[in-house]
Tab-separated table of C-alpha atoms in Angstrom:
chain	number	residue	atom	x	y	z
A	499	MET	CA	119.654	124.720	124.541
A	500	THR	CA	116.659	122.421	124.668
A	501	GLU	CA	117.164	118.739	125.141
A	502	GLN	CA	115.942	116.633	122.252
A	503	HIS	CA	114.076	113.454	123.076
A	504	TRP	CA	114.510	110.930	120.282
A	505	GLY	CA	111.909	108.262	119.715
A	506	PRO	CA	112.979	104.644	119.506
A	507	THR	CA	115.241	103.851	116.570
A	508	ILE	CA	113.605	101.988	113.695
A	509	SER	CA	115.897	99.189	112.544
A	510	GLY	CA	116.001	98.808	108.769
A	511	ASP	CA	118.013	96.503	106.545
A	512	ILE	CA	117.592	98.138	103.128
A	513	VAL	CA	116.275	101.685	103.602
A	514	VAL	CA	115.043	103.659	100.574
A	515	ILE	CA	114.581	107.432	100.822
A	516	GLY	CA	111.947	108.636	98.339
A	517	GLY	CA	108.728	107.183	96.931
A	518	GLY	CA	108.908	108.703	93.467
A	519	SER	CA	109.655	106.919	90.190
A	520	ALA	CA	113.097	105.815	91.379
A	521	GLY	CA	112.058	104.644	94.843
A	522	ILE	CA	108.935	102.675	93.923
A	523	GLY	CA	110.484	101.251	90.754
A	524	LEU	CA	113.610	100.136	92.592
A	525	VAL	CA	111.718	98.526	95.471
A	526	ALA	CA	109.567	96.596	92.974
A	527	SER	CA	112.651	95.434	91.053
A	528	LEU	CA	114.461	94.353	94.237
A	529	LEU	CA	111.461	92.340	95.443
A	530	LYS	CA	111.162	90.661	92.008
A	531	ARG	CA	114.715	89.413	92.545
A	532	ASP	CA	114.224	88.432	96.181
A	533	SER	CA	110.773	88.608	97.775
A	534	GLN	CA	112.262	88.031	101.243
A	535	LEU	CA	114.180	91.338	101.366
A	536	ASN	CA	113.474	93.576	104.347
A	537	ILE	CA	112.846	97.026	102.808
A	538	THR	CA	111.792	100.246	104.536
A	539	LEU	CA	110.608	103.158	102.364
A	540	ILE	CA	110.665	106.707	103.736
A	541	GLU	CA	108.341	109.103	101.893
A	542	PRO	CA	106.269	111.958	103.373
A	543	SER	CA	103.828	112.370	100.460
A	544	GLU	CA	100.441	110.717	100.389
A	545	TYR	CA	100.369	110.692	96.564
A	546	HIS	CA	102.579	109.425	93.755
A	547	CYS	CA	102.598	111.433	90.512
A	548	TYR	CA	103.434	110.600	86.903
A	549	GLN	CA	105.111	113.936	86.214
A	550	PRO	CA	106.046	113.416	82.515
A	551	ALA	CA	102.361	113.842	81.596
A	552	TRP	CA	102.105	117.339	83.097
A	553	THR	CA	103.492	118.796	79.845
A	554	LEU	CA	100.553	117.153	78.056
A	555	VAL	CA	98.110	118.488	80.673
A	556	GLY	CA	99.401	122.014	79.978
A	557	GLY	CA	98.821	121.386	76.261
A	558	GLY	CA	95.243	120.182	76.698
A	559	ALA	CA	96.118	116.593	75.785
A	560	TYR	CA	95.862	114.778	79.145
A	561	ASP	CA	93.656	114.728	82.246
A	562	VAL	CA	95.675	115.865	85.269
A	563	LYS	CA	93.690	113.545	87.580
A	564	LYS	CA	95.140	110.553	85.714
A	565	THR	CA	98.673	111.611	86.690
A	566	ARG	CA	98.235	110.994	90.430
A	567	ARG	CA	97.477	107.944	92.579
A	568	PRO	CA	97.641	107.291	96.334
A	569	LEU	CA	101.130	106.099	97.240
A	570	ALA	CA	99.594	103.148	99.102
A	571	ASP	CA	98.141	101.924	95.778
A	572	VAL	CA	101.518	101.808	93.985
A	573	LEU	CA	103.668	100.571	96.869
A	574	PRO	CA	104.681	96.924	96.396
A	575	ASN	CA	103.482	94.425	99.009
A	576	GLY	CA	105.915	93.605	101.777
A	577	VAL	CA	107.468	97.076	102.119
A	578	THR	CA	107.380	99.031	105.391
A	579	TRP	CA	106.325	102.607	104.568
A	580	VAL	CA	107.394	105.293	107.033
A	581	GLN	CA	105.394	108.412	106.140
A	582	ALA	CA	107.874	111.072	107.236
A	583	ALA	CA	110.558	113.371	105.852
A	584	VAL	CA	114.280	112.942	106.410
A	585	THR	CA	115.942	115.917	108.112
A	586	GLU	CA	119.476	114.625	108.695
A	587	LEU	CA	121.775	111.921	107.348
A	588	LEU	CA	124.482	110.417	109.554
A	589	PRO	CA	126.200	107.972	107.183
A	590	ASP	CA	129.119	107.244	109.517
A	591	GLU	CA	126.588	105.960	112.052
A	592	GLN	CA	124.420	104.331	109.346
A	593	THR	CA	121.513	106.299	110.753
A	594	LEU	CA	119.148	109.026	109.599
A	595	VAL	CA	116.828	111.377	111.488
A	596	LEU	CA	113.175	111.996	110.584
A	597	ASP	CA	111.138	115.178	111.043
A	598	SER	CA	109.368	113.366	113.906
A	599	GLY	CA	112.711	113.150	115.736
A	600	GLN	CA	112.757	109.394	115.257
A	601	ARG	CA	115.901	107.686	113.990
A	602	VAL	CA	116.208	104.949	111.377
A	603	SER	CA	119.247	102.680	111.095
A	604	TRP	CA	120.237	100.798	107.942
A	605	ASN	CA	122.596	98.217	106.529
A	606	ASN	CA	122.183	99.576	103.002
A	607	LEU	CA	120.800	102.976	102.077
A	608	ILE	CA	119.293	103.938	98.714
A	609	VAL	CA	119.041	107.695	98.222
A	610	CYS	CA	116.400	108.779	95.679
A	611	PRO	CA	114.339	111.671	97.115
A	612	GLY	CA	114.362	113.593	93.816
A	613	LEU	CA	115.152	117.282	93.739
A	614	ARG	CA	113.418	120.324	95.192
A	615	LEU	CA	111.614	122.946	93.142
A	616	ALA	CA	112.941	126.226	94.550
A	617	TRP	CA	109.984	128.508	93.744
A	618	GLU	CA	111.207	130.930	96.431
A	619	LYS	CA	114.321	131.770	94.392
A	620	VAL	CA	112.177	133.882	92.027
A	621	GLU	CA	110.997	136.926	94.000
A	622	GLY	CA	107.203	137.266	94.052
A	623	LEU	CA	106.547	133.977	92.236
A	624	GLN	CA	104.896	132.089	95.095
A	625	ASP	CA	102.448	134.975	95.674
A	626	THR	CA	101.157	134.945	92.122
A	627	LEU	CA	101.555	131.391	90.782
A	628	GLY	CA	98.206	130.105	89.531
A	629	GLN	CA	96.739	133.572	88.943
A	630	HIS	CA	97.395	136.783	86.968
A	631	GLY	CA	98.511	134.742	83.954
A	632	VAL	CA	101.446	133.099	85.813
A	633	THR	CA	101.605	129.302	85.552
A	634	SER	CA	103.893	126.253	85.503
A	635	ASN	CA	103.648	122.720	84.122
A	636	TYR	CA	106.111	121.705	86.850
A	637	SER	CA	103.271	121.671	89.383
A	638	TYR	CA	100.329	119.259	89.661
A	639	GLU	CA	98.197	122.160	90.908
A	640	HIS	CA	98.984	124.479	88.004
A	641	ALA	CA	99.481	122.437	84.808
A	642	ALA	CA	95.759	122.635	84.002
A	643	TYR	CA	95.894	126.426	84.518
A	644	THR	CA	98.483	126.567	81.713
A	645	TRP	CA	95.947	125.076	79.294
A	646	GLN	CA	93.237	127.449	80.562
A	647	LEU	CA	95.508	130.449	79.884
A	648	VAL	CA	96.533	129.139	76.450
A	649	GLN	CA	92.894	128.783	75.399
A	650	GLN	CA	91.992	132.261	76.693
A	651	LEU	CA	94.914	134.137	75.088
A	652	LYS	CA	93.974	135.682	71.737
A	653	GLY	CA	96.745	138.273	71.565
A	654	GLY	CA	99.565	139.866	73.562
A	655	LYS	CA	102.863	138.649	75.001
A	656	ALA	CA	103.577	135.048	76.041
A	657	ILE	CA	106.860	134.426	77.869
A	658	PHE	CA	108.265	130.965	78.616
A	659	THR	CA	111.262	130.567	80.933
A	660	GLN	CA	114.014	128.044	81.614
A	661	PRO	CA	116.332	128.366	84.641
A	662	ALA	CA	119.963	127.310	84.968
A	663	MET	CA	120.711	123.598	84.702
A	664	PRO	CA	120.392	121.038	86.100
A	665	ILE	CA	116.605	120.688	86.025
A	666	LYS	CA	114.310	117.708	85.666
A	667	CYS	CA	113.404	117.079	82.011
A	668	ALA	CA	115.513	119.765	80.351
A	669	GLY	CA	113.198	119.785	77.324
A	670	ALA	CA	109.983	120.485	79.279
A	671	PRO	CA	110.338	124.307	79.336
A	672	GLN	CA	110.307	124.472	75.524
A	673	LYS	CA	107.685	121.727	75.207
A	674	ALA	CA	105.258	124.072	76.980
A	675	MET	CA	105.994	126.713	74.341
A	676	TYR	CA	105.608	124.374	71.351
A	677	LEU	CA	102.244	122.953	72.470
A	678	SER	CA	100.913	126.443	73.239
A	679	CYS	CA	102.064	127.780	69.868
A	680	ASP	CA	100.580	124.798	68.041
A	681	HIS	CA	97.190	125.581	69.601
A	682	TRP	CA	97.420	129.279	68.708
A	683	LEU	CA	98.481	128.402	65.156
A	684	LYS	CA	95.468	126.117	64.715
A	685	GLN	CA	93.186	128.786	66.208
A	686	GLY	CA	94.542	131.422	63.838
A	687	THR	CA	95.710	133.666	66.702
A	688	LEU	CA	99.479	133.016	66.665
A	689	ASN	CA	100.123	136.123	64.508
A	690	ASN	CA	98.624	138.253	67.310
A	691	ILE	CA	100.845	136.738	70.018
A	692	ASP	CA	104.451	137.728	70.675
A	693	VAL	CA	106.128	134.506	71.882
A	694	GLU	CA	109.462	134.672	73.690
A	695	PHE	CA	111.542	131.877	75.252
A	696	ASN	CA	113.955	133.128	77.913
A	697	LEU	CA	116.717	130.641	78.745
A	698	ALA	CA	119.314	131.084	81.485
A	699	GLY	CA	121.752	129.105	79.302
A	700	ALA	CA	123.333	129.712	75.910
A	701	ALA	CA	121.890	126.760	73.928
A	702	LEU	CA	118.372	125.676	72.974
A	703	PHE	CA	119.126	122.038	73.848
A	704	GLY	CA	122.107	120.292	75.427
A	705	VAL	CA	122.614	117.756	72.607
A	706	ALA	CA	123.584	119.587	69.414
A	707	THR	CA	122.050	116.954	67.080
A	708	PHE	CA	118.540	117.988	68.119
A	709	VAL	CA	118.975	121.763	67.821
A	710	PRO	CA	118.328	122.024	64.020
A	711	PRO	CA	114.958	120.158	64.094
A	712	LEU	CA	113.894	122.187	67.135
A	713	MET	CA	114.920	125.445	65.454
A	714	LYS	CA	112.572	124.587	62.571
A	715	TYR	CA	109.698	124.673	65.035
A	716	VAL	CA	110.960	127.834	66.743
A	717	GLU	CA	110.899	129.475	63.288
A	718	LYS	CA	107.550	127.925	62.347
A	719	TYR	CA	105.993	129.459	65.463
A	720	ASN	CA	107.904	132.741	65.006
A	721	ALA	CA	109.143	132.518	68.606
A	722	ARG	CA	112.042	134.679	69.779
A	723	LEU	CA	114.856	133.119	71.776
A	724	ALA	CA	116.444	135.188	74.550
A	725	PHE	CA	119.590	133.357	75.681
A	726	ASN	CA	121.421	134.026	78.984
A	727	ALA	CA	118.203	135.506	80.418
A	728	ASN	CA	117.301	134.218	83.888
A	729	LEU	CA	113.968	135.034	85.577
A	730	VAL	CA	114.573	136.605	89.011
A	731	LYS	CA	111.346	138.465	89.903
A	732	VAL	CA	107.636	138.462	89.035
A	733	ASP	CA	104.837	140.950	89.755
A	734	GLY	CA	101.660	139.116	88.766
A	735	PRO	CA	99.053	141.892	89.210
A	736	ALA	CA	101.263	144.302	87.197
A	737	ARG	CA	102.006	141.556	84.604
A	738	LYS	CA	105.729	142.255	84.746
A	739	ALA	CA	108.760	139.971	84.958
A	740	TRP	CA	112.429	140.809	85.518
A	741	PHE	CA	115.337	138.904	84.021
A	742	GLU	CA	119.049	138.991	84.736
A	743	VAL	CA	120.628	139.120	81.272
A	744	LYS	CA	124.280	138.320	80.665
A	745	ASP	CA	126.005	139.876	77.637
A	746	ALA	CA	128.946	138.509	75.612
A	747	GLU	CA	131.431	140.091	78.032
A	748	GLY	CA	129.740	138.489	81.042
A	749	SER	CA	128.221	141.733	82.357
A	750	VAL	CA	124.787	141.280	83.935
A	751	SER	CA	121.916	143.740	83.608
A	752	VAL	CA	118.268	143.475	84.680
A	753	GLU	CA	115.549	143.701	82.018
A	754	GLU	CA	111.877	144.288	82.750
A	755	LYS	CA	109.376	142.567	80.429
A	756	SER	CA	105.585	142.765	80.341
A	757	PHE	CA	103.515	139.641	79.758
A	758	ASP	CA	99.980	138.371	79.304
A	759	LEU	CA	100.997	134.759	79.902
A	760	LEU	CA	104.106	133.700	81.839
A	761	HIS	CA	105.060	130.013	81.990
A	762	VAL	CA	107.706	129.633	84.698
A	763	VAL	CA	110.085	126.744	85.266
A	764	PRO	CA	111.459	127.181	88.796
A	765	PRO	CA	115.128	126.869	89.763
A	766	GLN	CA	115.856	123.363	91.050
A	767	VAL	CA	118.138	122.298	93.877
A	768	SER	CA	119.162	119.240	95.856
A	769	PRO	CA	117.042	118.596	98.980
A	770	ASP	CA	118.470	120.345	102.067
A	771	PHE	CA	119.143	117.113	103.981
A	772	ILE	CA	121.317	115.869	101.088
A	773	ARG	CA	123.077	119.190	100.440
A	774	GLN	CA	124.017	119.531	104.107
A	775	SER	CA	125.171	115.916	104.484
A	776	PRO	CA	128.510	114.137	103.922
A	777	LEU	CA	126.931	112.501	100.841
A	778	ALA	CA	126.960	115.773	98.871
A	779	ASP	CA	129.377	116.854	96.156
A	780	ALA	CA	130.549	120.478	95.848
A	781	ALA	CA	127.256	121.463	94.163
A	782	GLY	CA	125.131	119.760	96.828
A	783	TRP	CA	124.020	116.694	94.836
A	784	CYS	CA	124.508	113.076	95.953
A	785	GLU	CA	127.997	112.056	94.841
A	786	VAL	CA	127.910	108.631	93.200
A	787	ASN	CA	130.049	106.794	90.677
A	788	PRO	CA	128.381	107.721	87.344
A	789	HIS	CA	128.429	104.104	86.134
A	790	SER	CA	127.869	101.900	89.208
A	791	LEU	CA	125.723	104.532	91.044
A	792	GLN	CA	127.501	103.524	94.271
A	793	HIS	CA	128.430	106.401	96.571
A	794	LEU	CA	132.077	107.407	96.207
A	795	ARG	CA	132.848	107.498	99.937
A	796	TYR	CA	130.185	105.252	101.473
A	797	PRO	CA	130.123	101.930	99.574
A	798	HIS	CA	126.980	100.668	101.372
A	799	ILE	CA	125.018	103.604	99.899
A	800	PHE	CA	123.657	103.927	96.347
A	801	GLY	CA	121.880	106.857	94.705
A	802	LEU	CA	119.618	107.129	91.691
A	803	GLY	CA	117.210	109.559	90.102
A	804	ASP	CA	117.227	113.347	90.102
A	805	VAL	CA	119.231	113.711	93.346
A	806	CYS	CA	122.438	112.348	91.801
A	807	GLY	CA	125.291	114.611	90.766
A	808	THR	CA	125.720	112.655	87.513
A	809	THR	CA	125.590	114.412	84.125
A	810	ASN	CA	122.708	112.397	82.641
A	811	ALA	CA	119.345	114.016	81.878
A	812	LYS	CA	117.096	114.014	84.946
A	813	THR	CA	114.179	112.067	83.447
A	814	ALA	CA	111.972	109.065	84.268
A	815	ALA	CA	113.603	107.289	81.320
A	816	ALA	CA	117.011	107.633	82.998
A	817	VAL	CA	115.537	106.202	86.199
A	818	ARG	CA	114.146	103.221	84.288
A	819	LYS	CA	117.684	102.061	83.482
A	820	GLN	CA	119.250	103.196	86.759
A	821	ILE	CA	116.813	100.988	88.689
A	822	VAL	CA	118.240	97.835	87.089
A	823	VAL	CA	121.841	98.943	87.725
A	824	VAL	CA	121.214	99.682	91.402
A	825	ALA	CA	119.119	96.546	91.994
A	826	GLU	CA	121.768	94.241	90.507
A	827	ASN	CA	124.750	96.079	92.010
A	828	LEU	CA	123.220	96.331	95.480
A	829	LEU	CA	122.434	92.608	95.643
A	830	ALA	CA	125.941	91.786	94.382
A	831	LEU	CA	127.459	94.028	97.068
A	832	ARG	CA	125.420	92.274	99.761
A	833	LYS	CA	126.919	88.967	98.573
A	834	GLN	CA	130.390	90.552	98.528
A	835	ALA	CA	130.552	89.961	94.771
A	836	PRO	CA	131.837	92.406	92.101
A	837	LEU	CA	129.264	94.957	90.922
A	838	PRO	CA	128.034	93.593	87.568
A	839	LEU	CA	126.256	96.469	85.772
A	840	LYS	CA	127.207	99.850	84.304
A	841	TYR	CA	124.849	102.779	83.654
A	842	ASP	CA	125.634	104.553	80.364
A	843	GLY	CA	123.962	107.871	81.177
A	844	TYR	CA	120.851	107.031	79.138
A	845	GLY	CA	118.091	109.598	79.264
A	846	SER	CA	115.169	110.349	77.009
A	847	CYS	CA	113.307	113.530	76.229
A	848	PRO	CA	110.185	113.180	74.077
A	849	LEU	CA	110.032	116.720	72.661
A	850	THR	CA	106.373	117.529	71.971
A	851	VAL	CA	106.932	119.933	69.082
A	852	GLU	CA	103.237	119.970	68.152
A	853	LYS	CA	100.071	118.242	69.330
A	854	GLY	CA	100.369	114.827	67.693
A	855	LYS	CA	104.101	114.846	66.916
A	856	VAL	CA	107.234	114.204	68.992
A	857	VAL	CA	110.984	114.347	68.376
A	858	LEU	CA	112.282	111.519	70.587
A	859	ALA	CA	115.706	112.577	71.870
A	860	GLU	CA	117.547	109.664	73.491
A	861	PHE	CA	121.150	110.110	74.577
A	862	GLY	CA	123.735	109.138	77.178
A	863	TYR	CA	126.851	110.549	78.763
A	864	GLY	CA	128.704	113.041	76.565
A	865	GLY	CA	125.623	113.548	74.378
A	866	LYS	CA	126.087	110.149	72.693
A	867	LEU	CA	122.916	109.224	70.775
A	868	LEU	CA	121.276	106.061	72.156
A	869	PRO	CA	118.133	105.525	70.043
A	870	THR	CA	115.830	102.655	71.017
A	871	PHE	CA	114.257	102.466	67.553
A	872	PRO	CA	115.991	102.153	64.131
A	873	LEU	CA	114.593	105.492	62.925
A	874	ASP	CA	116.065	108.949	62.305
A	875	PRO	CA	115.769	110.399	65.852
A	876	THR	CA	115.672	114.007	64.593
A	877	GLN	CA	112.335	113.526	62.780
A	878	ALA	CA	109.086	114.570	64.448
A	879	ARG	CA	106.780	111.530	64.345
A	880	ARG	CA	103.161	110.692	65.134
A	881	SER	CA	104.256	107.261	66.373
A	882	MET	CA	106.406	108.911	69.046
A	883	TRP	CA	103.418	111.026	70.173
A	884	PHE	CA	101.489	107.776	70.648
A	885	LEU	CA	104.442	106.456	72.650
A	886	LYS	CA	104.573	109.607	74.825
A	887	ALA	CA	100.833	110.134	75.377
A	888	THR	CA	99.505	106.565	75.491
A	889	LEU	CA	102.092	103.795	75.775
A	890	LEU	CA	104.536	105.314	78.280
A	891	PRO	CA	101.918	106.283	80.921
A	892	TRP	CA	100.436	102.781	80.708
A	893	PHE	CA	103.880	101.186	80.930
A	894	TYR	CA	104.798	103.424	83.867
A	895	TRP	CA	101.892	102.362	86.082
A	896	ASN	CA	101.705	98.723	84.913
A	897	GLY	CA	105.354	97.996	84.137
A	898	MET	CA	108.032	100.172	85.695
A	899	LEU	CA	106.336	100.496	89.100
A	900	LYS	CA	105.696	96.721	89.113
A	901	GLY	CA	109.333	95.756	88.557
A	902	ARG	CA	108.964	94.939	84.841
A	903	GLU	CA	112.231	95.948	83.228
A	904	TRP	CA	111.358	96.307	79.556
A	905	LEU	CA	113.786	98.127	77.240
A	906	THR	CA	116.560	98.286	79.834
A	907	ARG	CA	119.473	96.698	77.956
A	908	LEU	CA	122.662	97.540	79.883
A	909	SER	CA	126.413	97.046	79.711
A	910	LYS	CA	128.087	94.495	81.931
A	911	VAL	CA	131.211	95.649	83.722
A	912	ASP	CA	134.297	94.575	81.747
């Protein structure tokens, strides 16, 4: 057994793991409340991405370069950035270990590293992604390839996939299909293309209210839905994909399907250092109170964003409201005061059903509808496309990441 030589321990007060939407937004909101806070951010990536726009990139409606900025440019002033990855959490010691071997101690820990895209869980996918007609809007490197493939396809078989939940933005797999079909319809080639949406689950969308308006578009585009069909293997050069298909009795068989275009959404899992830590629930996600977002066993730890084992939709819109809850509750905890705010499970999914129209699905825990606007939320609207494609990206960079908490009305604890 080799002896490990640890570097000196970095002493942190408030330590935030993750420089994505949740991490940067939270740090900005905390510093707006108290500019003297001592905050350390741990994030290995050099870049920060606005991932909600990748669906638009894949539909030819957004420039992928506009979705990424250097992390240093979005990091609020006064934060210590440690550019490293966490490998181990030791919450009983209030310490974590970095991939450099260095340790970081904390008084309060905020866990928001996001989730991990498990491309390796689909056999052969990593070897062929980005070529042979295999693409994914879930990747900065490949979203533009989706649009290239969509433009090139004049006939044949187009397969879109959705893995088992939970995944980030549960509507994104079908958004890729709708925007592709809208292009083919306008080009007059849709009749020559066999479109199939393979879902690992048994429902088109998790909130029943939105299924009828979405089904209208499925029918408009003449797309076939294959429920309980989970992608397990891809052979890009042969243009073949294999799905595990579950029948009504629960028996599983493997079906081989040929394709000309395959849009893959990878399985998604909790990061290893969370799954293997005492912070994890039975499924490996960070176990927090669904309303206060405080960890159930370690009160000095909070979680937010995609890493949490809560039942809300994993979206940037959910993070927008979670940031305010965690900022207020953390500062109250540090003053030994009661935690004041409750998160209601709010999430939003702007469903891009065609280029220029969006069904804005907003809902909370239990599928409760939580519309921001006094409009029928099941209607596809041009105004909501403008919101999705123009207003929200601007607000993200200039508002949310700067600690501006617009449209974040929340419940106080009773």
